[in-house]
CSV table of C-alpha atoms in Angstrom, one decimal:
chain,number,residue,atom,x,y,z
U,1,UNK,CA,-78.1,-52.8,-100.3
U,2,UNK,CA,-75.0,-52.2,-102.8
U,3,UNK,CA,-73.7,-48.3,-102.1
U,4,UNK,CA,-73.9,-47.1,-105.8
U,5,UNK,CA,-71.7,-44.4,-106.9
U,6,UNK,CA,-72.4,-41.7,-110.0
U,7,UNK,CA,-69.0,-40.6,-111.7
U,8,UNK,CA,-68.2,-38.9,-114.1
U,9,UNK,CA,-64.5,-38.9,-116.1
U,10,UNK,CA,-62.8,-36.2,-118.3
U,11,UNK,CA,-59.6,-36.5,-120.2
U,12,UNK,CA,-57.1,-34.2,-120.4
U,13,UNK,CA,-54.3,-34.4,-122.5
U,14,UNK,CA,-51.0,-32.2,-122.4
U,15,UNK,CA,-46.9,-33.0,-123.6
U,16,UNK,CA,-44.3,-33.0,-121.4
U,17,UNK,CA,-40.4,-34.0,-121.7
U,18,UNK,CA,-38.3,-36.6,-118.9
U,19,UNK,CA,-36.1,-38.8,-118.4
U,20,UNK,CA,-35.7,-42.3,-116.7
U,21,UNK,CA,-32.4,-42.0,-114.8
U,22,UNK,CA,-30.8,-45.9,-115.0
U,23,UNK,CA,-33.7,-47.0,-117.6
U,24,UNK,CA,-32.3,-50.0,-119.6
U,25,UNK,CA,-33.4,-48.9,-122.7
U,26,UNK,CA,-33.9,-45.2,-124.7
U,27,UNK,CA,-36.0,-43.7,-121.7
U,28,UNK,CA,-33.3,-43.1,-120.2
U,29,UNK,CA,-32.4,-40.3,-122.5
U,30,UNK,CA,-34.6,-36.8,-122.0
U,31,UNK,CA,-37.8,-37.7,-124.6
U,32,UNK,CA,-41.1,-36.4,-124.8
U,33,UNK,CA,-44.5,-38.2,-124.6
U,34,UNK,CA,-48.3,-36.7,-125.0
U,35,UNK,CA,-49.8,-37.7,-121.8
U,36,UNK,CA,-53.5,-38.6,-121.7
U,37,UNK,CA,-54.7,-38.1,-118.1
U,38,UNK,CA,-58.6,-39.5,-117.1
U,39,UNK,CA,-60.0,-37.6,-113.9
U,40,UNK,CA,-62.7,-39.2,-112.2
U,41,UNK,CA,-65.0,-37.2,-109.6
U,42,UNK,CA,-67.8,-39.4,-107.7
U,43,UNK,CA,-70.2,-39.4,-105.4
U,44,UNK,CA,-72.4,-42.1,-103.8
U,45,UNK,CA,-76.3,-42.3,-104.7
U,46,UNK,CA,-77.2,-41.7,-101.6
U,47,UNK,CA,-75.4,-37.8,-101.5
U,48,UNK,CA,-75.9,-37.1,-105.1
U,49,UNK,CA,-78.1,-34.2,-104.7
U,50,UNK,CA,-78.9,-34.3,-101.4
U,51,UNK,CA,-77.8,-30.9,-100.4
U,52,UNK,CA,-79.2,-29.4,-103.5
U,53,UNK,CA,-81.9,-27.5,-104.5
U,54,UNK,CA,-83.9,-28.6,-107.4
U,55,UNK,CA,-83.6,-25.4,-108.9
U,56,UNK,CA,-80.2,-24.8,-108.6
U,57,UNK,CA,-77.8,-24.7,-111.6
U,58,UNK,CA,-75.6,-27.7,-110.2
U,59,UNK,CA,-78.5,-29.9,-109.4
U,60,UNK,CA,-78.4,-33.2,-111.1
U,61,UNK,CA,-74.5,-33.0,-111.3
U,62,UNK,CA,-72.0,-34.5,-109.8
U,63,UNK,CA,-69.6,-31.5,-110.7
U,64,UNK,CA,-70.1,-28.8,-113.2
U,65,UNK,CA,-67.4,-29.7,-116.1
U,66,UNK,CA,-66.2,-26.4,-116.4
U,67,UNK,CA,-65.3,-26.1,-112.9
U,68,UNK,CA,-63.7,-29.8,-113.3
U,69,UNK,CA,-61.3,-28.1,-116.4
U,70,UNK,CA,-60.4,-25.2,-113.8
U,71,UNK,CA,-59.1,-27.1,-111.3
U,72,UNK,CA,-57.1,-30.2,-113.4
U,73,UNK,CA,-55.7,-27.1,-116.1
U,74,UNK,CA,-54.5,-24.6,-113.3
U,75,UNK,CA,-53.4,-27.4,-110.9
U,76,UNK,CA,-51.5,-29.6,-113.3
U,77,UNK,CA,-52.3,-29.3,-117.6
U,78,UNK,CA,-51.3,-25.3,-117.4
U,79,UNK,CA,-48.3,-25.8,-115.2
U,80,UNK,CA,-46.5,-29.2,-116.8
U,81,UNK,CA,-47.8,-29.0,-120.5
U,82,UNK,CA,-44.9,-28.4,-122.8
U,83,UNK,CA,-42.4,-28.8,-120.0
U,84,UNK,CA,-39.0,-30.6,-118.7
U,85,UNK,CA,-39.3,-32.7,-115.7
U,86,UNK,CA,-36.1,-33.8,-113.9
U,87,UNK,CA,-35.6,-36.1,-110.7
U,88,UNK,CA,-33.2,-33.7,-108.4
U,89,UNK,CA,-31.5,-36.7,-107.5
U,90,UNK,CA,-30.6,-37.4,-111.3
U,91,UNK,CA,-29.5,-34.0,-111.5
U,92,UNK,CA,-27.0,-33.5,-109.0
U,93,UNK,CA,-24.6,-35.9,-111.0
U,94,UNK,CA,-25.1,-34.1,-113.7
U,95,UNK,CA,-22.7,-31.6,-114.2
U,96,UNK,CA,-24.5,-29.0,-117.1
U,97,UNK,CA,-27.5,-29.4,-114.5
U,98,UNK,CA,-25.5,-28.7,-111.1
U,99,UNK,CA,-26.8,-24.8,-111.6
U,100,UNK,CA,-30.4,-25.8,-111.6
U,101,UNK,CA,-30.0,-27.2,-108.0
U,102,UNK,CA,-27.3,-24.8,-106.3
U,103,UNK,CA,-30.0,-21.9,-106.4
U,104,UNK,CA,-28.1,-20.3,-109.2
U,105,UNK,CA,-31.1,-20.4,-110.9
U,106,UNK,CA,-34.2,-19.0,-109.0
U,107,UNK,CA,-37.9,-20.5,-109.2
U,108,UNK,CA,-38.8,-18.1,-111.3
U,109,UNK,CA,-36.0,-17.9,-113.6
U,110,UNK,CA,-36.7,-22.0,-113.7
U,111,UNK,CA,-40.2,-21.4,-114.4
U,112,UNK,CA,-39.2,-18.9,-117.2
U,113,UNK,CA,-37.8,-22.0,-119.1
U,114,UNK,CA,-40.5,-24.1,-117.8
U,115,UNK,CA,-38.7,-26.6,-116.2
U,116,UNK,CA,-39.8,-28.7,-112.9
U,117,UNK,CA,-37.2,-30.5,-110.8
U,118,UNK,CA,-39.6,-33.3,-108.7
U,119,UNK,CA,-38.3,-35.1,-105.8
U,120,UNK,CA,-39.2,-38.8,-107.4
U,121,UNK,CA,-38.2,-40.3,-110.5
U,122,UNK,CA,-40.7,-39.0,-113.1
U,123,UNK,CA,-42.7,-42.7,-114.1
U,124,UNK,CA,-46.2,-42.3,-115.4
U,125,UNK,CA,-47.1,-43.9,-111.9
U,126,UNK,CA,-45.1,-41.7,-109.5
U,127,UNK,CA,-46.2,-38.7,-111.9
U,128,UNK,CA,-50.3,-40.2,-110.8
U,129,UNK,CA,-49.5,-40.3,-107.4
U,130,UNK,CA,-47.9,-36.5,-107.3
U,131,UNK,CA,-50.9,-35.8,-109.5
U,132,UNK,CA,-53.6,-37.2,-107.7
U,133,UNK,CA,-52.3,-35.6,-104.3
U,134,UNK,CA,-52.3,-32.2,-106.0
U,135,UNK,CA,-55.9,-33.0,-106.5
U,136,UNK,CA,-57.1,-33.7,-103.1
U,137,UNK,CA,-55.5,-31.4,-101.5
């Protein structure tokens, strides 16, 4: 007997800025992009409603989509959408940038200008990984 799953995807989409420190071509120059990111949420046949009443108002759901936007929006889309994401690594070579890093600015005052300084260099897959761990934790 094949284990089925039922899914269900949503897109979210948000724009944020980076750079690719020692890219060979323009990304390594700070660029934006508009990212298009596709959350899927699944569960196999054989729990999909098992713990449910059929007159509940999340029977026949794998999740509820509003509680889906919650999550992925306060998580990630609210927190990275129109900002600057820079490797701390990069930074620390970069003399305009050495403030960021040497606590002369404060989280806050960072968050103020809406910039995020990640511990990995900020590729589309390394950004899915960070993402996706956000996610299940």
């Amino acid at each position: 007997m094949v284990n089925k799953f039922i899914k269900i995807t949503r897109e979210f989409n948000f724009a944020m800025a980076h750079c690719l420190p020692n890219h060979c071509k323009k990304c390594r120059f700070i660029h934006g992009h508009n990212y298009k990111m596709f959350i899927t949420v699944g569960v196999s046949e054989y729990e999909f409603n098992k713990s449910k009443n059929e007159e509940s108002t999340d029977y026949g759901m794998v999740m509820d989509f509003g509680d889906l936007n919650k999550i992925v929006n306060e998580l990630i889309v609210d927190k990275y959408d129109h900002s600057l994401v820079l490797w701390k690594k990069y930074i620390s070579n970069m003399d305009k940038f050495k403030n960021l890093i040497n606590n002369e600015l404060s989280e806050e005052e960072l968050s103020k200008w809406n910039i995020h300084i990640i511990p990995y260099r900020p590729t589309a897959e390394n950004m899915c990984i960070d993402y996706y761990n956000i996610l299940h934790n």
